[in-house]
mmCIF file of N, CA and C in Angstrom:
data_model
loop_
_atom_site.group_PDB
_atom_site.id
_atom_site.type_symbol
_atom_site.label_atom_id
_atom_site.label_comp_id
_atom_site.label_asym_id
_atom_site.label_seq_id
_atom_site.Cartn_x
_atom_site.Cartn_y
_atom_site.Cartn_z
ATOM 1 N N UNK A 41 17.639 29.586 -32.076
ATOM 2 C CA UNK A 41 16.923 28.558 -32.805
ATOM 3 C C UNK A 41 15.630 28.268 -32.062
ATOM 4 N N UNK A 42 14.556 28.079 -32.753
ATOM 5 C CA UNK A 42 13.262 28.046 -31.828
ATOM 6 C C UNK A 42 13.174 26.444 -31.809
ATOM 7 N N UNK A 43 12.207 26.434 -30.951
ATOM 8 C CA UNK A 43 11.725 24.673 -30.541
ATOM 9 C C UNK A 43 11.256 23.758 -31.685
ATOM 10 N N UNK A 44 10.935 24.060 -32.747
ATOM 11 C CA UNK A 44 10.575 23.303 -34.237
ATOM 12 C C UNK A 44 11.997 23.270 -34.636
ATOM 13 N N UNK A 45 12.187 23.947 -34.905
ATOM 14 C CA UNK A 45 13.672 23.786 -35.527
ATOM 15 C C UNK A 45 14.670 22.927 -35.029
ATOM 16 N N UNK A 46 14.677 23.158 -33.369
ATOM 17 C CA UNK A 46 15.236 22.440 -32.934
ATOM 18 C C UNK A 46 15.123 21.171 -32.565
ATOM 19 N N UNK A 47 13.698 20.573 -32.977
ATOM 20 C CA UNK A 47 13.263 19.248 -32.792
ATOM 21 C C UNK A 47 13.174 18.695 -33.913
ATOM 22 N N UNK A 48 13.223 19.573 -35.512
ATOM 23 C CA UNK A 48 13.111 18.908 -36.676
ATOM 24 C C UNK A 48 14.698 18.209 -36.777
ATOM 25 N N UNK A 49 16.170 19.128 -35.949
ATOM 26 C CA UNK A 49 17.137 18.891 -36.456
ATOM 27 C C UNK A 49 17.950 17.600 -35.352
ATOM 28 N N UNK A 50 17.223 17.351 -34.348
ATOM 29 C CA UNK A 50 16.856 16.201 -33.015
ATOM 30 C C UNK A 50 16.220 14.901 -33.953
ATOM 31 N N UNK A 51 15.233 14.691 -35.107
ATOM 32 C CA UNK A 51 14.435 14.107 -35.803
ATOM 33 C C UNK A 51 15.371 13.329 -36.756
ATOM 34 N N UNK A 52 15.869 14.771 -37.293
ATOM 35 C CA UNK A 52 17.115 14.078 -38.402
ATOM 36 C C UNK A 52 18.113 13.361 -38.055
ATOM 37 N N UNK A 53 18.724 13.232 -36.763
ATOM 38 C CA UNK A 53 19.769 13.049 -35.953
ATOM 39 C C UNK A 53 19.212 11.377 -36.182
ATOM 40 N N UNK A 54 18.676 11.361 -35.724
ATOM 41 C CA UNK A 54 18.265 9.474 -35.219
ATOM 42 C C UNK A 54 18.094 8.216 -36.579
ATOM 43 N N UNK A 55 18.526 7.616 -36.100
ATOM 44 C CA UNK A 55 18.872 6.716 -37.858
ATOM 45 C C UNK A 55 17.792 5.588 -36.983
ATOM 46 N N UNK A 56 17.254 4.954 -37.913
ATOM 47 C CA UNK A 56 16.399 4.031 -37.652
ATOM 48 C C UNK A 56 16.654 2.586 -38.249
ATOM 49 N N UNK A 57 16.782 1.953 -37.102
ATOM 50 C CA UNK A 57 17.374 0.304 -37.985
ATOM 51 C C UNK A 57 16.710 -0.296 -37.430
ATOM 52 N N UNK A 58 16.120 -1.295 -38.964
ATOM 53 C CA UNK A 58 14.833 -2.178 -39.300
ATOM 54 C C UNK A 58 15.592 -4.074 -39.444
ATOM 55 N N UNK A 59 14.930 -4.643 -39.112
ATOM 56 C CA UNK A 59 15.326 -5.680 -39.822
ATOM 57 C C UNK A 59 15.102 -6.157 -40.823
ATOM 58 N N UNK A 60 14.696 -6.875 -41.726
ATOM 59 C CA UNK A 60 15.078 -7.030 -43.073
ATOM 60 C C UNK A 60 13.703 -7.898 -42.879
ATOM 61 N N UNK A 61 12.885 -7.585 -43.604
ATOM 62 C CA UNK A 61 11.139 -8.203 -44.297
ATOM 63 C C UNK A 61 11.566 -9.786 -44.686
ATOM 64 N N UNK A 62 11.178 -10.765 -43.915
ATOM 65 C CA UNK A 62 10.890 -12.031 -44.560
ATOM 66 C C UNK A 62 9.505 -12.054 -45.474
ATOM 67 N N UNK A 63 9.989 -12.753 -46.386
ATOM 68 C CA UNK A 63 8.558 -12.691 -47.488
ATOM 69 C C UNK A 63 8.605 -14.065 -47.553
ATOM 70 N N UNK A 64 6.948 -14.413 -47.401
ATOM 71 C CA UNK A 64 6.652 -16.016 -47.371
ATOM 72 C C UNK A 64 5.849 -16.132 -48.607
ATOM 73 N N UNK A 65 5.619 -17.523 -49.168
ATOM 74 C CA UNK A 65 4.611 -17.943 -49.915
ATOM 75 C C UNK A 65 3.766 -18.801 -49.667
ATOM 76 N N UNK A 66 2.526 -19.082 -50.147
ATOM 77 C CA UNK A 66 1.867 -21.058 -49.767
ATOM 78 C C UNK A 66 2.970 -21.808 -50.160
ATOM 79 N N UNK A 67 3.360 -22.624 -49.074
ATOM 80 C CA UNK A 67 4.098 -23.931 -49.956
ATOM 81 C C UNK A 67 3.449 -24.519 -50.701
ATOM 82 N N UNK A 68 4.100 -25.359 -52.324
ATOM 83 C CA UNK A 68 3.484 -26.191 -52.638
ATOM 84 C C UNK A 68 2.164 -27.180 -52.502
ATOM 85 N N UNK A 69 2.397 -27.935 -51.697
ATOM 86 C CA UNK A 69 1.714 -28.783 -50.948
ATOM 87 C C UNK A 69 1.596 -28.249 -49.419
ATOM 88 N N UNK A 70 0.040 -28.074 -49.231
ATOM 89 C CA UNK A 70 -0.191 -27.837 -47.893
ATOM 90 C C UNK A 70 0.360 -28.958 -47.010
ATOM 91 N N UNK A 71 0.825 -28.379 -45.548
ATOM 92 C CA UNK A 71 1.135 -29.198 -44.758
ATOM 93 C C UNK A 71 0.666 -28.616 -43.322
ATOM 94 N N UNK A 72 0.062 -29.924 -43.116
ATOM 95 C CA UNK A 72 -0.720 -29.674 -41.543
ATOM 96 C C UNK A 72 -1.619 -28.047 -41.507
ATOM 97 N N UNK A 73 -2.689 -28.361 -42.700
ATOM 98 C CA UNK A 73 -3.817 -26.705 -42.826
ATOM 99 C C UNK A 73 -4.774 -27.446 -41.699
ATOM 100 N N UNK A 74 -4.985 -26.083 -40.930
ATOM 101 C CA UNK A 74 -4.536 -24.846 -41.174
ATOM 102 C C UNK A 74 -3.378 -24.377 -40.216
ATOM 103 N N UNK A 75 -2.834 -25.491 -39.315
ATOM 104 C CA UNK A 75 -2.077 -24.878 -38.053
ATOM 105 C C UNK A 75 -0.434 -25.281 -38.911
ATOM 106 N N UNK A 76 -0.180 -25.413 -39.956
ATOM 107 C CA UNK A 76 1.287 -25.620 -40.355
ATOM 108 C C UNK A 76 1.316 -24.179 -41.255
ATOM 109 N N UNK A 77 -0.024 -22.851 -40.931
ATOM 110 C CA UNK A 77 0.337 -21.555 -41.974
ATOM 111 C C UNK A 77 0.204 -20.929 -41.077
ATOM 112 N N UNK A 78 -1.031 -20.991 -40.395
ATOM 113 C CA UNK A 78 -1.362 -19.573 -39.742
ATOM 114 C C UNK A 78 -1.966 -20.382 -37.847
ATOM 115 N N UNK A 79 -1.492 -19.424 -37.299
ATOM 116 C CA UNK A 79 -1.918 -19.200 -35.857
ATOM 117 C C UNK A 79 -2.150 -18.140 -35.382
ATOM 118 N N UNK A 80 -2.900 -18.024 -33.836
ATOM 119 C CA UNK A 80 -3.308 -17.107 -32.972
ATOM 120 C C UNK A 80 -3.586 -17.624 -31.649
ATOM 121 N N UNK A 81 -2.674 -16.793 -31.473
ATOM 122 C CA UNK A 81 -2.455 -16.904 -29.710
ATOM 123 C C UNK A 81 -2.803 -15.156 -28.390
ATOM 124 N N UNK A 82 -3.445 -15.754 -27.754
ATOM 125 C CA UNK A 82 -3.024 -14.336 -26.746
ATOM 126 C C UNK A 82 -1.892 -15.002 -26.058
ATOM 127 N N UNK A 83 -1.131 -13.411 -25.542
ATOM 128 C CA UNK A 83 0.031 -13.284 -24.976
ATOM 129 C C UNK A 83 -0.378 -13.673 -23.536
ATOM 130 N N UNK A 84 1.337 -13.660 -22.628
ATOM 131 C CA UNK A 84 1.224 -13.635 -21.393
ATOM 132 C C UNK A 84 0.582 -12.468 -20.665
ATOM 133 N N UNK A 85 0.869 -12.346 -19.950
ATOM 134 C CA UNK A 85 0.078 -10.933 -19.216
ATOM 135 C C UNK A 85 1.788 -9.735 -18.745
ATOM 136 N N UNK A 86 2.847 -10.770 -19.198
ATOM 137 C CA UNK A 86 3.910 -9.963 -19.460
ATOM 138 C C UNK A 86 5.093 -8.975 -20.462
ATOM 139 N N UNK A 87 3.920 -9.495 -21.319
ATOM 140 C CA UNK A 87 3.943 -9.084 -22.750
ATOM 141 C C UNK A 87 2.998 -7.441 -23.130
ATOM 142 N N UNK A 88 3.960 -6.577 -23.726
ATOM 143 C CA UNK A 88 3.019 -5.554 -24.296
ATOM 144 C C UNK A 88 1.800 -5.294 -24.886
ATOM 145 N N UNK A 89 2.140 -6.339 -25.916
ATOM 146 C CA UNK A 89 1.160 -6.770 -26.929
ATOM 147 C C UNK A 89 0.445 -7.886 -26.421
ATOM 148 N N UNK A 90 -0.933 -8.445 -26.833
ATOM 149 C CA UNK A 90 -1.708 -8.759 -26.620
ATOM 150 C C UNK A 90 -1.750 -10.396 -27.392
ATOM 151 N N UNK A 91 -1.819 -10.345 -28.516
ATOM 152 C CA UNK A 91 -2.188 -10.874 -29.496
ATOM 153 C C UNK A 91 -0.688 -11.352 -30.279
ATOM 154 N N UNK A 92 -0.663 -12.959 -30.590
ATOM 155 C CA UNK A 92 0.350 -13.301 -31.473
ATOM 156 C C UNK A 92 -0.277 -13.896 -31.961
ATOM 157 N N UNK A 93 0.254 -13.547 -33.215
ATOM 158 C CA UNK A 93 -0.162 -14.029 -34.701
ATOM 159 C C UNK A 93 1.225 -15.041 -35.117
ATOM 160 N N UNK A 94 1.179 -16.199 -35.886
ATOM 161 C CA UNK A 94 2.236 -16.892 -36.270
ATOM 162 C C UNK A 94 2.020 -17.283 -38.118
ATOM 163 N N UNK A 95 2.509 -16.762 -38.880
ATOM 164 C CA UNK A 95 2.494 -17.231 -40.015
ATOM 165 C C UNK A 95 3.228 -17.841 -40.783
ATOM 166 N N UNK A 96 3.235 -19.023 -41.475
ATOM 167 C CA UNK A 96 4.402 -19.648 -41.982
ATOM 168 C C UNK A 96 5.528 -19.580 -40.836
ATOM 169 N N UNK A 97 5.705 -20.388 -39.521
ATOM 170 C CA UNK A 97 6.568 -20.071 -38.712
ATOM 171 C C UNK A 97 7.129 -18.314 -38.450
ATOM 172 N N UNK A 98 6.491 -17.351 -39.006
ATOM 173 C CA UNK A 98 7.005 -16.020 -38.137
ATOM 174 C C UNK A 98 6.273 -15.628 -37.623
ATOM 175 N N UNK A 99 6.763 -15.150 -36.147
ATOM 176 C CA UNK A 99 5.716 -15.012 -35.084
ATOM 177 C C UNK A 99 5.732 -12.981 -34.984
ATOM 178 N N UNK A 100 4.233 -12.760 -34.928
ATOM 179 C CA UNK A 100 4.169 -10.852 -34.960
ATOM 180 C C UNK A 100 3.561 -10.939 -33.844
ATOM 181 N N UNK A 101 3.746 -9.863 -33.105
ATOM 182 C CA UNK A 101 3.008 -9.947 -31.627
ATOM 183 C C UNK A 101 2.057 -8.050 -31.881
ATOM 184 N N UNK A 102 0.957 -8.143 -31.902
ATOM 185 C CA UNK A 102 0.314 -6.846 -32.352
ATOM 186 C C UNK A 102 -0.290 -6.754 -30.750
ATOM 187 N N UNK A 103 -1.003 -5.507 -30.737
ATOM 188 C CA UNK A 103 -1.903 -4.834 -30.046
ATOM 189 C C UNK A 103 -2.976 -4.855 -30.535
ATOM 190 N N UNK A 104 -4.055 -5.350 -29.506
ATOM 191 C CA UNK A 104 -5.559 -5.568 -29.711
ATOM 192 C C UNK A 104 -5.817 -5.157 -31.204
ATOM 193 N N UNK A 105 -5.828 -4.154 -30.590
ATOM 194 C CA UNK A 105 -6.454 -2.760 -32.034
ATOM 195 C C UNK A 105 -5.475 -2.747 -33.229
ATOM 196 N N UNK A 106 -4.351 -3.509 -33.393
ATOM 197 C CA UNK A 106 -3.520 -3.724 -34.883
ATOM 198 C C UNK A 106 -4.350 -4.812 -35.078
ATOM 199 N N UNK A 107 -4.744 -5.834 -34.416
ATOM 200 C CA UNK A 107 -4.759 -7.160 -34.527
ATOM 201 C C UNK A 107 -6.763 -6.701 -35.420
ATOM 202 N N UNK A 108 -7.117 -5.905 -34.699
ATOM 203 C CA UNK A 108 -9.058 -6.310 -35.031
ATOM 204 C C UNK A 108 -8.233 -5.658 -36.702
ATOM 205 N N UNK A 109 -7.870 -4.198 -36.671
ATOM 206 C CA UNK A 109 -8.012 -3.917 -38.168
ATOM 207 C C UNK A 109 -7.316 -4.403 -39.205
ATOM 208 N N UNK A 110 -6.075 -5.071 -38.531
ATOM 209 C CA UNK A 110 -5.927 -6.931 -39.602
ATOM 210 C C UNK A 110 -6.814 -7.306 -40.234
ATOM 211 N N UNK A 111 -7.743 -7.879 -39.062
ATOM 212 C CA UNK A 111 -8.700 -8.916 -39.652
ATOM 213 C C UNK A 111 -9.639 -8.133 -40.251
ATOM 214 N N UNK A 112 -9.902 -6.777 -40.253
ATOM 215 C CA UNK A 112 -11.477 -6.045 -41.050
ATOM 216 C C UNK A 112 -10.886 -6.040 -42.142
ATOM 217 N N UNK A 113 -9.032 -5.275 -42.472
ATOM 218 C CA UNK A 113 -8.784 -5.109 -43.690
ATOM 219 C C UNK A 113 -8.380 -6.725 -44.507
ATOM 220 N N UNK A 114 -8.222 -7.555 -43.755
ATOM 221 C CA UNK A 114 -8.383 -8.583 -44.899
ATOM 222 C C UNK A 114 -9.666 -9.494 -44.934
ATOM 223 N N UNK A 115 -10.943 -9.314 -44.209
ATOM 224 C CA UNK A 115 -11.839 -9.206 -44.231
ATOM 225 C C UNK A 115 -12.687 -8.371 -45.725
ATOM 226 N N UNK A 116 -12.158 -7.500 -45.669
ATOM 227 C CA UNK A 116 -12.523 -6.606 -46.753
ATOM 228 C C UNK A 116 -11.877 -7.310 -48.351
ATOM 229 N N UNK A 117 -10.891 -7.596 -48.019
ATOM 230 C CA UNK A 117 -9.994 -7.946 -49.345
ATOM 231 C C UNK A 117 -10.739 -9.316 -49.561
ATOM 232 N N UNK A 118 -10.996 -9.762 -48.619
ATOM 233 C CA UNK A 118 -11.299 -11.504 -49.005
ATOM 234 C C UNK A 118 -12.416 -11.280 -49.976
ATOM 235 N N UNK A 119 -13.490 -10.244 -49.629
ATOM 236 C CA UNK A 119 -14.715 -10.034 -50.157
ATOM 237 C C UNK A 119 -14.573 -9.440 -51.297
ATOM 238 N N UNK A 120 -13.676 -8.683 -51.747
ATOM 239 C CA UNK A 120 -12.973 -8.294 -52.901
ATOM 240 C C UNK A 120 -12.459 -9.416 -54.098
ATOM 241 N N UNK A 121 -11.985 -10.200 -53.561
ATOM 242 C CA UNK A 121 -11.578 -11.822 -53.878
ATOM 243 C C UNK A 121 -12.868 -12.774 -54.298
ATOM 244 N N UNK A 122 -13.242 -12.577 -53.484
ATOM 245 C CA UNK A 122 -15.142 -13.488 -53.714
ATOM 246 C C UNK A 122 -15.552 -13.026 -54.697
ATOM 247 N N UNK A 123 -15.468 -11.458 -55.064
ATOM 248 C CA UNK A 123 -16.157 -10.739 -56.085
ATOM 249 C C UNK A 123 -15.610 -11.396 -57.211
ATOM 250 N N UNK A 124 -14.211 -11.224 -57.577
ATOM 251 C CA UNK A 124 -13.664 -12.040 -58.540
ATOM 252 C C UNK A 124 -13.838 -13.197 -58.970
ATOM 253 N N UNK A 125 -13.439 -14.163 -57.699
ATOM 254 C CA UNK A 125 -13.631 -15.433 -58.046
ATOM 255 C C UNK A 125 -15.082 -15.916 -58.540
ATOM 256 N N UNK A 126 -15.843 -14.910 -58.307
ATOM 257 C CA UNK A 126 -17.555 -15.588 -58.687
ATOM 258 C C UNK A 126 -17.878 -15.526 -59.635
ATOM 259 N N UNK A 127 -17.642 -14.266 -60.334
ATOM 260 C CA UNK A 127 -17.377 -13.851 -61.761
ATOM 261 C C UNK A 127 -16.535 -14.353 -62.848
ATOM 262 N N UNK A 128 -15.471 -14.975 -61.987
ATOM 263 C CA UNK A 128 -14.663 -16.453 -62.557
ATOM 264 C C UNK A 128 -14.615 -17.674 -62.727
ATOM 265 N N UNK A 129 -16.269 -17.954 -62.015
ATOM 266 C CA UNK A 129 -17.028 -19.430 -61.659
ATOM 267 C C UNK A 129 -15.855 -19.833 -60.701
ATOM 268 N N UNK A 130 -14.931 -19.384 -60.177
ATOM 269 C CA UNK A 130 -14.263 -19.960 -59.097
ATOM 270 C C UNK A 130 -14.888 -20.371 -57.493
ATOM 271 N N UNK A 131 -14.263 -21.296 -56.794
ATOM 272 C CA UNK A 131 -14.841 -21.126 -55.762
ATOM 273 C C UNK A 131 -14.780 -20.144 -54.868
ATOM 274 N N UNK A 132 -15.762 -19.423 -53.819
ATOM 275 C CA UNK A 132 -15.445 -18.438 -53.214
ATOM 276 C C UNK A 132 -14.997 -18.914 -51.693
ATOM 277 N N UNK A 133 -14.633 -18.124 -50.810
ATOM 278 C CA UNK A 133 -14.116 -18.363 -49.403
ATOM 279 C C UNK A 133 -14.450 -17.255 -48.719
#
């Protein structure tokens, strides 16, 4: 058996267990905006990751570089959003 083969069938072997996706919404009524939705924190210096993010009470701990293209790709979307909402006489953000 050559070394691909034998690492595709090493690949298959390993089962991968996830925990289960919390999905949040805006509550109703804002409470305590903006620090009762969203936060940002840097980590300790004993921590892998760099950067914690806290949303609706769940806390993600990213790496620098997850954390910047977060913010470009919803950066991007927001402006996507503006486009809409302007064209909707809505307010923009």
């Amino acid at each position: 058996m050559g070394k691909a083969s034998r690492l595709k069938g090493e690949r298959q072997q390993i089962k991968v267990i996830r925990e289960p996706v919390a999905v949040t919404h805006e509550p109703e009524v804002p409470n305590n905006w903006p620090d009762g939705h969203v936060g940002v924190a840097l980590t300790g210096d004993d921590q892998g990751e760099c950067i914690e993010v806290t949303i609706h009470g769940v806390r993600h701990y990213l790496h620098s570089t997850t954390a910047r293209e977060l913010s470009n790709m919803l950066g991007s979307r927001i402006d996507e959003w503006n486009v809409t909402a302007r064209a909707a006489g809505a307010q923009v953000v």
